[in-house]
Amino acid sequence: MSYDVTVIGSGPGGYIAAIRAAQLGFKTAIIEKEDNLGGVCLNWGCIPTKSLLRVSEIYRLIKRSEEFGIKVQGVSFDIKSIIEYSRNVVNKLSSGVEYLMQKNNITVHRGCAKLAGNHNIKVADNDEILSEHIIIATGVRARNLPGIKVDGHLVWNAQHAMIPDKLPKSLLIIGSGAIGIEFASFYNALNVDVTIVEIKDTILPLEDKEISILAQEIFTKQGITIHTNNSIKNLIQKKDSVEVQFSNDKIIEFDRVIVAVGVHPNTDNIGLEHTKIKLSSLGFIETNKWYETHEANTYAIGDVAGPPCLAHKASHEAVICIEKIANKAPHHLQRECIPNCIYSYPQIASIGLTEEQAKTAGHDIKIGRSYANFNGKSIALGETEGLVKTIIDRKSGEILGAHMIGAEVTELINSFALVKQLEGTDLDIKSTIFPHPTVSEMIHESTLAAIIKMT
Amino acid sequence: MSYDVTVIGSGPGGYIAAIRAAQLGFKTAIIEKEDNLGGVCLNWGCIPTKSLLRVSEIYRLIKRSEEFGIKVQGVSFDIKSIIEYSRNVVNKLSSGVEYLMQKNNITVHRGCAKLAGNHNIKVADNDEILSEHIIIATGVRARNLPGIKVDGHLVWNAQHAMIPDKLPKSLLIIGSGAIGIEFASFYNALNVDVTIVEIKDTILPLEDKEISILAQEIFTKQGITIHTNNSIKNLIQKKDSVEVQFSNDKIIEFDRVIVAVGVHPNTDNIGLEHTKIKLSSLGFIETNKWYETHEANTYAIGDVAGPPCLAHKASHEAVICIEKIANKAPHHLQRECIPNCIYSYPQIASIGLTEEQAKTAGHDIKIGRSYANFNGKSIALGETEGLVKTIIDRKSGEILGAHMIGAEVTELINSFALVKQLEGTDLDIKSTIFPHPTVSEMIHESTLAAIIKMT
């Protein structure tokens, strides 16, 4: 079989690359080693976690229903049915990707792909594919910690944590990035006793410090135990529990443990040795800004090409990569225009520079803040914990960064992505009419606060 | 007493005008005839309805909880407690406005204001105020229909509908604008048998026809009865019910009736006869683009200065009006940049031209559509009914209009407001990275669909 474009991996990088290639007239194939198309994001990442978090949101609201004048006599849940809900969402979307492949005449090959050099790929040690362009979109997998065996029974990775047999009474989450924090919110809502351990001095170490600290306060109020500046010294897997010794020598027993300490690129066993492809010191595939590797006509996009490991970054790179191949003169991806979302309760979203980064970069900044407990819609929703923080270059008015915590913020951060893409300033946001009453008014208020107070 | 700026009316036009005036160093007063500050929007409009609709959203979710793996044994509600929730939200925000007045050193005068000519205002037929600038922000009130007596018992206006003594079994809503549709959603959720009558051929006659038709289908599926091309011929208020004869001569009995057929400007009894102020044919105060009336140093903003009667339009006009007085060279308000939100279930939001308007205006357009049942976040939320429709000028790529129905859309329309304000094109939206998985991706998808299909 021979193709113009062959994509290895059908995650949000790969399947978007395949669709865009097909749209632009290339004869296109995609190779997937798993049964379901869609990659980790769709099958074991963004989508199932968001489904689980939706259930926990509803369960939280039911527990609070009396505040709203609603009486519920007895509420219970069945973890199997909750998981079933999330798996049904996954299956619906995975079939959707399957349908899109058919609709766009993209050939799907099942099996492990191995680059064989000279435009060749072997699939499942069997089929041979000849392809003018090869796009590697093999993604990443969960990173393990030395000395901790992820057995799927007592010690879970994210995938195990999405499909528990039964709920643990107590749960330790190692790592407080997006994945760790989302599971903390989910299990906390379902009345599990959740502890987070983070080696850095705040949780969510990639976020603006003010947001991280506020998040930590809110999570602690919700009953989540948080240990920062702390890590695991020793971990003993007993029969039905785990004994954990922390770096401060404290020993605590937990029912289950989730390891959520980052990712490792999937570059092994894909035949890189038959190419000139180079890896970075962290093991990601090196590319230029058009996603070309050191091997001719071979490209890498998405997580395997380096962080931030985000589905929308992968999809965006896919489009740029294909349009460049098609000589469509695409724009470059601007790293500071990639939004980031965490679907915890409350939600967290951000884009661009943190306050610290902006200062380190030498910007003279002004900062605006808007708090949810002054926002009409947030009060009406009964969700009064939240902050929108806008970091603005004092001279140019450029929006350097925006950092949000609170209700709906994952649906609001795109506004700042648009402003940054359009090179809008604080005054442009000031002149924009935001509808009332919405949480989105906090974008306006936060920016106005920076303009008026010049903090 | 004498002031630099005096504002009549403390709604979202008035109180924002007062704050901006105070911020810019003017000695400022505000006059309010009601006990609570905040105007109709805060006390009897946007805010209490959003609170009620939040309760109905939660109640709907509880009724659906089994879909999500949650079991609820007995669910009931107490309409008094629901109303209490909404009134508490109102009181919190009204105190907030009171606090902002104090904080900004704005003097609050209570009582009816009457212009007395020559920079003078009488308050409560008593106090006399001398003010260099006078801003009229007296708003609008519900319009009545000839032959229908709004008695607050059997026949309600919006205010009555927010604080019912008890729930009716059946309810007729006359008019299917934002207010009528929001009450339909609220009462339908609480199991009231709701009927809507609309004189035009679709509900929501101001919205894009495709959205109106889709909304009508969804509302009908929810059990709301909708009569379009129909109106009230006769209405007889009986002892505890209302007998309604429709224009097609059908007679139906309803427990209660809501009249939601638009508004009437509050221009009576405010002493306009002592000024040169002119009214438009519909009774709104005539102004130029800086909100100057025909009387020197006297301005009108917000609903009383003409439609669209929206809080955020009023607030925006307030800022422009004050900044012009202060010679701050503000921008003009662009009517096509005013977003509109309806907080029904599902939500509806729009900005700019409808498809029909764009065609009538002679634009060569392309249209993009994105449906919620292909959107990962919407599926995860369990909210798969929705559409984002983007209307784009084919030559320039200008976003002429955007029309949305579905989950979260009231928090998404600000994105299009920003793009329009920044004069962004379809290609700018294409180049923007929208976070995955979010409903906001439908903004991206809808625009991409227009670019790729060139429909």
PDB file of N, CA and C in Angstrom, chain B residues 108-159:
ATOM      1  N   VAL B 108     -26.312  59.085  47.800  1.00  0.00           N
ATOM      2  CA  VAL B 108     -27.536  58.437  47.344  1.00  0.00           C
ATOM      3  C   VAL B 108     -28.736  59.216  47.866  1.00  0.00           C
ATOM      4  N   HIS B 109     -29.597  59.675  46.969  1.00  0.00           N
ATOM      5  CA  HIS B 109     -30.850  60.326  47.349  1.00  0.00           C
ATOM      6  C   HIS B 109     -32.004  59.382  47.086  1.00  0.00           C
ATOM      7  N   ARG B 110     -32.888  59.223  48.030  1.00  0.00           N
ATOM      8  CA  ARG B 110     -34.032  58.324  47.853  1.00  0.00           C
ATOM      9  C   ARG B 110     -35.259  59.145  47.506  1.00  0.00           C
ATOM     10  N   GLY B 111     -36.008  58.681  46.551  1.00  0.00           N
ATOM     11  CA  GLY B 111     -37.256  59.348  46.195  1.00  0.00           C
ATOM     12  C   GLY B 111     -37.367  59.522  44.700  1.00  0.00           C
ATOM     13  N   CYS B 112     -38.568  59.936  44.258  1.00  0.00           N
ATOM     14  CA  CYS B 112     -38.777  60.175  42.828  1.00  0.00           C
ATOM     15  C   CYS B 112     -38.068  61.458  42.427  1.00  0.00           C
ATOM     16  N   ALA B 113     -37.409  61.398  41.263  1.00  0.00           N
ATOM     17  CA  ALA B 113     -36.703  62.582  40.768  1.00  0.00           C
ATOM     18  C   ALA B 113     -37.550  63.272  39.710  1.00  0.00           C
ATOM     19  N   LYS B 114     -37.532  64.594  39.759  1.00  0.00           N
ATOM     20  CA  LYS B 114     -38.198  65.357  38.706  1.00  0.00           C
ATOM     21  C   LYS B 114     -37.271  66.449  38.211  1.00  0.00           C
ATOM     22  N   LEU B 115     -37.041  66.443  36.909  1.00  0.00           N
ATOM     23  CA  LEU B 115     -36.266  67.530  36.326  1.00  0.00           C
ATOM     24  C   LEU B 115     -37.043  68.818  36.492  1.00  0.00           C
ATOM     25  N   ALA B 116     -36.343  69.866  36.958  1.00  0.00           N
ATOM     26  CA  ALA B 116     -37.049  71.133  37.188  1.00  0.00           C
ATOM     27  C   ALA B 116     -36.504  72.234  36.281  1.00  0.00           C
ATOM     28  N   GLY B 117     -35.671  71.862  35.314  1.00  0.00           N
ATOM     29  CA  GLY B 117     -35.111  72.853  34.394  1.00  0.00           C
ATOM     30  C   GLY B 117     -33.931  73.578  35.007  1.00  0.00           C
ATOM     31  N   ASN B 118     -33.083  74.130  34.111  1.00  0.00           N
ATOM     32  CA  ASN B 118     -31.985  74.958  34.602  1.00  0.00           C
ATOM     33  C   ASN B 118     -31.072  74.212  35.583  1.00  0.00           C
ATOM     34  N   HIS B 119     -30.708  72.962  35.241  1.00  0.00           N
ATOM     35  CA  HIS B 119     -29.774  72.143  36.047  1.00  0.00           C
ATOM     36  C   HIS B 119     -30.350  71.701  37.385  1.00  0.00           C
ATOM     37  N   ASN B 120     -31.638  71.901  37.571  1.00  0.00           N
ATOM     38  CA  ASN B 120     -32.236  71.553  38.861  1.00  0.00           C
ATOM     39  C   ASN B 120     -33.010  70.236  38.792  1.00  0.00           C
ATOM     40  N   ILE B 121     -32.967  69.501  39.887  1.00  0.00           N
ATOM     41  CA  ILE B 121     -33.781  68.287  40.031  1.00  0.00           C
ATOM     42  C   ILE B 121     -34.448  68.345  41.402  1.00  0.00           C
ATOM     43  N   LYS B 122     -35.739  68.035  41.425  1.00  0.00           N
ATOM     44  CA  LYS B 122     -36.410  67.890  42.724  1.00  0.00           C
ATOM     45  C   LYS B 122     -36.491  66.413  43.063  1.00  0.00           C
ATOM     46  N   VAL B 123     -36.191  66.086  44.300  1.00  0.00           N
ATOM     47  CA  VAL B 123     -36.285  64.690  44.736  1.00  0.00           C
ATOM     48  C   VAL B 123     -37.406  64.572  45.757  1.00  0.00           C
ATOM     49  N   ALA B 124     -38.318  63.659  45.510  1.00  0.00           N
ATOM     50  CA  ALA B 124     -39.440  63.413  46.429  1.00  0.00           C
ATOM     51  C   ALA B 124     -40.184  64.711  46.736  1.00  0.00           C
ATOM     52  N   ASP B 125     -40.348  65.548  45.700  1.00  0.00           N
ATOM     53  CA  ASP B 125     -41.046  66.843  45.837  1.00  0.00           C
ATOM     54  C   ASP B 125     -40.478  67.689  46.954  1.00  0.00           C
ATOM     55  N   ASN B 126     -39.234  67.484  47.272  1.00  0.00           N
ATOM     56  CA  ASN B 126     -38.731  68.027  48.525  1.00  0.00           C
ATOM     57  C   ASN B 126     -37.343  68.617  48.332  1.00  0.00           C
ATOM     58  N   ASP B 127     -36.343  67.739  48.429  1.00  0.00           N
ATOM     59  CA  ASP B 127     -34.966  68.186  48.236  1.00  0.00           C
ATOM     60  C   ASP B 127     -34.776  68.790  46.853  1.00  0.00           C
ATOM     61  N   GLU B 128     -33.889  69.753  46.793  1.00  0.00           N
ATOM     62  CA  GLU B 128     -33.540  70.311  45.493  1.00  0.00           C
ATOM     63  C   GLU B 128     -32.062  70.043  45.225  1.00  0.00           C
ATOM     64  N   ILE B 129     -31.802  69.566  44.036  1.00  0.00           N
ATOM     65  CA  ILE B 129     -30.424  69.282  43.656  1.00  0.00           C
ATOM     66  C   ILE B 129     -30.051  70.162  42.474  1.00  0.00           C
ATOM     67  N   LEU B 130     -28.861  70.750  42.549  1.00  0.00           N
ATOM     68  CA  LEU B 130     -28.325  71.489  41.413  1.00  0.00           C
ATOM     69  C   LEU B 130     -27.163  70.667  40.869  1.00  0.00           C
ATOM     70  N   SER B 131     -27.197  70.382  39.575  1.00  0.00           N
ATOM     71  CA  SER B 131     -26.163  69.498  39.037  1.00  0.00           C
ATOM     72  C   SER B 131     -25.708  69.999  37.678  1.00  0.00           C
ATOM     73  N   GLU B 132     -24.395  70.046  37.496  1.00  0.00           N
ATOM     74  CA  GLU B 132     -23.901  70.512  36.211  1.00  0.00           C
ATOM     75  C   GLU B 132     -24.322  69.559  35.095  1.00  0.00           C
ATOM     76  N   HIS B 133     -24.219  68.258  35.368  1.00  0.00           N
ATOM     77  CA  HIS B 133     -24.625  67.266  34.378  1.00  0.00           C
ATOM     78  C   HIS B 133     -25.685  66.363  34.983  1.00  0.00           C
ATOM     79  N   ILE B 134     -26.692  66.067  34.175  1.00  0.00           N
ATOM     80  CA  ILE B 134     -27.770  65.199  34.655  1.00  0.00           C
ATOM     81  C   ILE B 134     -27.911  64.009  33.710  1.00  0.00           C
ATOM     82  N   ILE B 135     -27.874  62.837  34.274  1.00  0.00           N
ATOM     83  CA  ILE B 135     -27.978  61.624  33.447  1.00  0.00           C
ATOM     84  C   ILE B 135     -29.267  60.890  33.786  1.00  0.00           C
ATOM     85  N   ILE B 136     -30.106  60.734  32.794  1.00  0.00           N
ATOM     86  CA  ILE B 136     -31.379  60.040  32.993  1.00  0.00           C
ATOM     87  C   ILE B 136     -31.182  58.569  32.666  1.00  0.00           C
ATOM     88  N   ALA B 137     -31.415  57.731  33.657  1.00  0.00           N
ATOM     89  CA  ALA B 137     -31.253  56.286  33.469  1.00  0.00           C
ATOM     90  C   ALA B 137     -32.422  55.607  34.174  1.00  0.00           C
ATOM     91  N   THR B 138     -33.624  56.011  33.772  1.00  0.00           N
ATOM     92  CA  THR B 138     -34.829  55.584  34.494  1.00  0.00           C
ATOM     93  C   THR B 138     -35.397  54.266  33.982  1.00  0.00           C
ATOM     94  N   GLY B 139     -34.815  53.751  32.898  1.00  0.00           N
ATOM     95  CA  GLY B 139     -35.190  52.399  32.477  1.00  0.00           C
ATOM     96  C   GLY B 139     -36.566  52.289  31.844  1.00  0.00           C
ATOM     97  N   VAL B 140     -37.074  51.073  31.906  1.00  0.00           N
ATOM     98  CA  VAL B 140     -38.374  50.754  31.306  1.00  0.00           C
ATOM     99  C   VAL B 140     -39.187  49.920  32.294  1.00  0.00           C
ATOM    100  N   ARG B 141     -40.460  49.780  31.982  1.00  0.00           N
ATOM    101  CA  ARG B 141     -41.297  48.857  32.765  1.00  0.00           C
ATOM    102  C   ARG B 141     -42.046  47.954  31.788  1.00  0.00           C
ATOM    103  N   ALA B 142     -42.630  46.902  32.326  1.00  0.00           N
ATOM    104  CA  ALA B 142     -43.343  45.944  31.468  1.00  0.00           C
ATOM    105  C   ALA B 142     -44.486  46.637  30.752  1.00  0.00           C
ATOM    106  N   ARG B 143     -44.636  46.294  29.489  1.00  0.00           N
ATOM    107  CA  ARG B 143     -45.724  46.836  28.694  1.00  0.00           C
ATOM    108  C   ARG B 143     -46.975  45.985  28.947  1.00  0.00           C
ATOM    109  N   ASN B 144     -48.114  46.639  28.978  1.00  0.00           N
ATOM    110  CA  ASN B 144     -49.375  45.904  29.122  1.00  0.00           C
ATOM    111  C   ASN B 144     -50.037  45.719  27.767  1.00  0.00           C
ATOM    112  N   LEU B 145     -50.917  44.746  27.700  1.00  0.00           N
ATOM    113  CA  LEU B 145     -51.712  44.544  26.490  1.00  0.00           C
ATOM    114  C   LEU B 145     -53.103  45.134  26.705  1.00  0.00           C
ATOM    115  N   PRO B 146     -53.626  45.819  25.713  1.00  0.00           N
ATOM    116  CA  PRO B 146     -54.969  46.383  25.882  1.00  0.00           C
ATOM    117  C   PRO B 146     -55.982  45.272  26.175  1.00  0.00           C
ATOM    118  N   GLY B 147     -56.842  45.520  27.137  1.00  0.00           N
ATOM    119  CA  GLY B 147     -57.889  44.545  27.449  1.00  0.00           C
ATOM    120  C   GLY B 147     -57.457  43.451  28.407  1.00  0.00           C
ATOM    121  N   ILE B 148     -56.173  43.466  28.817  1.00  0.00           N
ATOM    122  CA  ILE B 148     -55.712  42.447  29.771  1.00  0.00           C
ATOM    123  C   ILE B 148     -55.213  43.147  31.020  1.00  0.00           C
ATOM    124  N   LYS B 149     -55.890  42.866  32.123  1.00  0.00           N
ATOM    125  CA  LYS B 149     -55.516  43.518  33.366  1.00  0.00           C
ATOM    126  C   LYS B 149     -54.501  42.657  34.123  1.00  0.00           C
ATOM    127  N   VAL B 150     -53.317  43.198  34.309  1.00  0.00           N
ATOM    128  CA  VAL B 150     -52.303  42.493  35.102  1.00  0.00           C
ATOM    129  C   VAL B 150     -52.637  42.733  36.573  1.00  0.00           C
ATOM    130  N   ASP B 151     -53.248  41.718  37.205  1.00  0.00           N
ATOM    131  CA  ASP B 151     -53.717  41.919  38.585  1.00  0.00           C
ATOM    132  C   ASP B 151     -52.766  41.330  39.617  1.00  0.00           C
ATOM    133  N   GLY B 152     -51.708  40.666  39.166  1.00  0.00           N
ATOM    134  CA  GLY B 152     -50.744  40.098  40.119  1.00  0.00           C
ATOM    135  C   GLY B 152     -51.247  38.828  40.773  1.00  0.00           C
ATOM    136  N   HIS B 153     -52.520  38.537  40.574  1.00  0.00           N
ATOM    137  CA  HIS B 153     -53.070  37.315  41.159  1.00  0.00           C
ATOM    138  C   HIS B 153     -53.227  36.250  40.066  1.00  0.00           C
ATOM    139  N   LEU B 154     -54.080  36.532  39.098  1.00  0.00           N
ATOM    140  CA  LEU B 154     -54.283  35.587  37.994  1.00  0.00           C
ATOM    141  C   LEU B 154     -53.381  35.898  36.800  1.00  0.00           C
ATOM    142  N   VAL B 155     -53.213  37.165  36.567  1.00  0.00           N
ATOM    143  CA  VAL B 155     -52.392  37.598  35.428  1.00  0.00           C
ATOM    144  C   VAL B 155     -51.168  38.330  35.963  1.00  0.00           C
ATOM    145  N   TRP B 156     -50.001  37.803  35.596  1.00  0.00           N
ATOM    146  CA  TRP B 156     -48.736  38.286  36.160  1.00  0.00           C
ATOM    147  C   TRP B 156     -47.922  39.050  35.136  1.00  0.00           C
ATOM    148  N   ASN B 157     -47.126  39.988  35.630  1.00  0.00           N
ATOM    149  CA  ASN B 157     -45.990  40.458  34.835  1.00  0.00           C
ATOM    150  C   ASN B 157     -44.742  39.713  35.338  1.00  0.00           C
ATOM    151  N   ALA B 158     -43.584  40.064  34.793  1.00  0.00           N
ATOM    152  CA  ALA B 158     -42.365  39.332  35.158  1.00  0.00           C
ATOM    153  C   ALA B 158     -42.138  39.360  36.668  1.00  0.00           C
ATOM    154  N   GLN B 159     -42.384  40.509  37.270  1.00  0.00           N
ATOM    155  CA  GLN B 159     -42.123  40.629  38.700  1.00  0.00           C
ATOM    156  C   GLN B 159     -42.986  39.655  39.514  1.00  0.00           C
TER     157      GLN B 159
END
